[in-house]
Amino acid sequence: VLIILTAIFGPIIRKMDHLTVVTANKDLSPSKEFIWGTDSMGRDLFTRVWIGARLSIVIALIGTLIVIVIGCLYGGIAAYTGGIVDEIMMRIVEVLNSIPSLILSLLILVVLGNGAIQLMIALCITAWTGAARMIRGQILQLRESEYVLAAEALGASPMRVITKHLLPNTIGLIILNVASTIPSIIVTETVFSFLGIGLNIPAFSLGSLLSAGQQAMTFYPYQLLFPSLVLCLLVLAFNLVGD
């Protein structure tokens, strides 16, 4: 919570422009005026790190929401319907899982180009399959329960049975999947941005800052240290929430 609040309000409190180039302030070490120093173009690193973290968190949250919604509906329909429909749907999942997700995501970014929307498509294209398999396994155990049979006897539609009776009883698995998906998407997005195939300039995330800091690591290590520290704390925090 503290990390998310700092990412939201930290740049506002600092009131420093993260885009304006000030050559007189370039590569300054941490001081009272610039508590995390400045980058090679004289921009406040503290403000840029938290704005980059904010964007990374937003992409991770939206991507996780897409993954969970698609995975829950897909797995729920497959398990509840059963038979040949279940077989076909799960074979599709196995085909997607057989393709290395990193290669598939890279191909999507190469074809669609850089940008936040393209990045989320690349991140979510196969990530939902894990959630679908987990939800399917749980619903296979629940679909013969008495309350499900009662709902069917009262004339409830299959979609209502899935959304009102089956999925709410898998909330534990959903929470676990959310807690593991968020840090995974953050790390993957960071890797893409680090490689320069993530976001379009002037948009930037922690991966973009890590890429810039890596180039100046020899003489100005703090430009790599602070983004790396925030990234590690961010991933660790979500993993602890999942635990």
Coordinates of C-alpha atoms in Angstrom, one line a residue, residues 3-207:
I3 CA 4.6 1.7 -2.5
I4 CA 1.3 2.3 -4.4
L5 CA 0.5 5.5 -2.5
T6 CA 4.1 6.8 -3.0
A7 CA 3.8 6.1 -6.8
I8 CA 0.6 8.0 -6.9
F9 CA 1.4 11.0 -4.7
G10 CA 5.2 11.1 -4.7
P11 CA 5.7 13.0 -7.9
I12 CA 2.9 15.4 -6.9
I13 CA 4.6 16.2 -3.6
R14 CA 8.0 16.8 -5.2
K15 CA 6.4 19.2 -7.8
M16 CA 9.3 18.6 -10.2
D17 CA 9.0 18.2 -14.0
H18 CA 10.1 14.7 -15.0
L19 CA 10.2 15.7 -18.7
T20 CA 11.9 19.1 -18.8
V21 CA 15.6 18.8 -19.8
V22 CA 17.9 20.9 -17.6
T23 CA 21.5 20.4 -18.8
A24 CA 22.9 22.3 -15.9
N25 CA 21.6 19.7 -13.5
K26 CA 22.5 16.6 -15.4
D27 CA 24.0 13.6 -13.6
L28 CA 23.9 15.2 -10.2
S29 CA 24.4 12.9 -7.2
P30 CA 21.6 12.6 -4.5
S31 CA 21.3 15.9 -2.6
K32 CA 18.7 18.0 -0.6
E33 CA 17.2 19.3 -3.8
F34 CA 17.4 16.1 -5.8
I35 CA 17.1 13.3 -3.2
W36 CA 17.7 10.6 -5.7
G37 CA 19.9 12.6 -8.0
T38 CA 19.2 13.5 -11.7
D39 CA 19.6 11.6 -14.9
S40 CA 21.8 12.3 -17.9
M41 CA 19.4 15.0 -19.1
G42 CA 19.0 16.8 -15.7
R43 CA 15.6 15.4 -14.8
D44 CA 14.7 14.6 -11.2
L45 CA 15.2 10.8 -10.8
F46 CA 12.9 10.5 -7.8
T47 CA 9.9 11.9 -9.7
R48 CA 10.7 9.7 -12.8
V49 CA 11.1 6.5 -10.8
W50 CA 7.7 6.9 -9.1
I51 CA 5.9 7.9 -12.3
G52 CA 7.5 4.9 -14.0
A53 CA 6.4 2.7 -11.1
R54 CA 2.9 4.1 -11.4
L55 CA 2.7 3.1 -15.0
S56 CA 4.1 -0.3 -14.4
I57 CA 1.5 -0.9 -11.6
V58 CA -1.4 0.3 -13.8
I59 CA -0.3 -2.0 -16.7
A60 CA 0.0 -4.9 -14.3
L61 CA -3.4 -4.3 -12.6
I62 CA -5.3 -3.9 -15.9
G63 CA -3.4 -6.9 -17.4
T64 CA -4.2 -9.0 -14.4
L65 CA -7.9 -8.1 -14.6
I66 CA -8.0 -9.1 -18.2
V67 CA -6.3 -12.4 -17.5
I68 CA -8.5 -13.3 -14.5
V69 CA -11.8 -12.4 -16.3
I70 CA -10.9 -14.4 -19.5
G71 CA -9.4 -17.3 -17.5
C72 CA -12.4 -17.6 -15.1
L73 CA -15.0 -17.5 -17.9
Y74 CA -13.1 -19.8 -20.2
G75 CA -12.3 -22.4 -17.4
G76 CA -15.8 -22.1 -16.0
I77 CA -17.5 -22.7 -19.3
A78 CA -15.2 -25.6 -20.2
A79 CA -15.7 -27.4 -16.8
Y80 CA -19.4 -26.8 -16.6
T81 CA -20.2 -27.8 -20.2
G82 CA -17.9 -30.9 -20.2
G83 CA -17.8 -33.5 -22.9
I84 CA -16.5 -32.6 -26.4
V85 CA -16.6 -28.9 -25.7
D86 CA -14.3 -29.3 -22.7
E87 CA -12.0 -31.4 -24.7
I88 CA -11.7 -28.9 -27.5
M89 CA -11.3 -25.9 -25.2
M90 CA -8.6 -27.5 -23.2
R91 CA -6.7 -28.7 -26.3
I92 CA -6.7 -25.0 -27.4
V93 CA -5.1 -24.1 -24.0
E94 CA -2.5 -26.8 -24.4
V95 CA -1.6 -25.5 -27.9
L96 CA -1.1 -22.0 -26.5
N97 CA 0.9 -23.3 -23.6
S98 CA 3.2 -25.2 -26.0
I99 CA 4.2 -21.9 -27.6
P100 CA 6.9 -20.1 -25.6
S101 CA 5.1 -17.0 -24.3
L102 CA 8.1 -14.7 -24.5
I103 CA 8.6 -15.4 -28.2
L104 CA 4.9 -15.0 -28.9
S105 CA 4.8 -11.7 -27.0
L106 CA 7.9 -10.4 -28.9
L107 CA 6.3 -11.3 -32.2
I108 CA 3.1 -9.5 -31.3
L109 CA 5.1 -6.3 -30.3
V110 CA 7.1 -6.5 -33.5
V111 CA 3.9 -6.7 -35.6
L112 CA 1.7 -4.3 -33.7
G113 CA 4.5 -1.9 -32.6
N114 CA 5.2 -0.2 -29.3
G115 CA 2.5 1.2 -27.0
A116 CA 0.6 0.5 -23.8
I117 CA -2.3 -1.2 -25.5
Q118 CA 0.0 -3.4 -27.7
L119 CA 2.0 -4.2 -24.6
M120 CA -1.0 -5.4 -22.6
I121 CA -2.1 -7.5 -25.5
A122 CA 1.3 -9.1 -25.7
L123 CA 1.4 -9.7 -21.9
C124 CA -2.1 -11.2 -21.7
I125 CA -2.1 -13.3 -24.9
T126 CA -1.2 -16.5 -23.1
A127 CA -1.2 -15.6 -19.4
W128 CA -4.9 -16.4 -19.0
T129 CA -4.3 -20.1 -19.7
G130 CA -3.0 -20.8 -16.2
A131 CA -6.0 -19.3 -14.5
A132 CA -8.3 -21.2 -16.9
R133 CA -6.8 -24.5 -15.9
M134 CA -7.0 -23.8 -12.2
I135 CA -10.6 -22.6 -12.3
R136 CA -11.6 -25.6 -14.5
G137 CA -10.1 -28.1 -12.0
Q138 CA -12.0 -26.4 -9.1
I139 CA -15.3 -26.2 -10.9
L140 CA -15.1 -29.9 -11.9
Q141 CA -15.2 -30.6 -8.2
L142 CA -18.0 -28.2 -7.5
R143 CA -20.5 -28.8 -10.3
E144 CA -22.0 -31.9 -8.7
S145 CA -22.8 -30.0 -5.5
E146 CA -26.4 -29.9 -4.3
Y147 CA -26.7 -26.1 -4.6
V148 CA -25.7 -26.3 -8.2
L149 CA -28.3 -29.1 -8.9
A150 CA -30.9 -27.0 -7.0
A151 CA -30.2 -24.0 -9.2
E152 CA -30.4 -26.0 -12.3
A153 CA -33.7 -27.6 -11.1
L154 CA -35.1 -24.0 -10.6
G155 CA -34.3 -23.2 -14.2
A156 CA -31.1 -21.2 -13.9
S157 CA -29.2 -20.7 -17.1
P158 CA -25.7 -22.3 -17.4
M159 CA -24.1 -18.8 -17.4
R160 CA -25.9 -17.8 -14.2
V161 CA -24.9 -21.1 -12.5
I162 CA -21.2 -20.4 -13.4
T163 CA -21.2 -16.7 -12.4
K164 CA -23.4 -16.8 -9.4
H165 CA -22.7 -20.3 -7.8
L166 CA -19.5 -21.8 -9.1
L167 CA -17.0 -18.9 -9.6
P168 CA -17.7 -17.3 -6.2
N169 CA -16.7 -20.6 -4.6
T170 CA -13.3 -20.4 -6.3
I171 CA -12.4 -17.0 -4.8
G172 CA -9.4 -18.5 -2.9
L173 CA -7.8 -19.7 -6.2
I174 CA -8.7 -16.4 -7.9
I175 CA -6.9 -14.3 -5.1
L176 CA -3.9 -16.6 -5.3
N177 CA -3.8 -16.2 -9.1
V178 CA -4.1 -12.4 -8.9
A179 CA -1.3 -12.2 -6.4
S180 CA 1.0 -14.3 -8.6
T181 CA 0.0 -12.7 -11.9
I182 CA 0.6 -9.0 -10.9
P183 CA 4.4 -9.4 -10.1
S184 CA 4.8 -11.7 -13.1
I185 CA 3.3 -9.0 -15.5
I186 CA 5.4 -6.3 -13.8
V187 CA 8.6 -8.2 -14.4
T188 CA 7.7 -9.1 -18.0
E189 CA 6.7 -5.5 -18.8
T190 CA 10.0 -4.4 -17.3
V191 CA 12.0 -6.8 -19.5
F192 CA 10.2 -5.6 -22.7
S193 CA 10.7 -1.9 -21.7
F194 CA 14.4 -2.6 -20.9
L195 CA 14.8 -4.1 -24.3
G196 CA 13.3 -1.0 -25.9
I197 CA 10.2 -2.7 -27.3
G198 CA 7.7 -1.7 -24.6
L199 CA 6.3 1.8 -24.4
N200 CA 6.6 4.7 -26.9
I201 CA 8.6 7.8 -25.8
P202 CA 7.8 10.0 -23.9
A203 CA 5.9 7.3 -21.9
F204 CA 8.3 5.3 -19.7
S205 CA 8.2 2.6 -17.0
L206 CA 10.7 1.1 -14.5
G207 CA 12.1 -1.0 -17.4

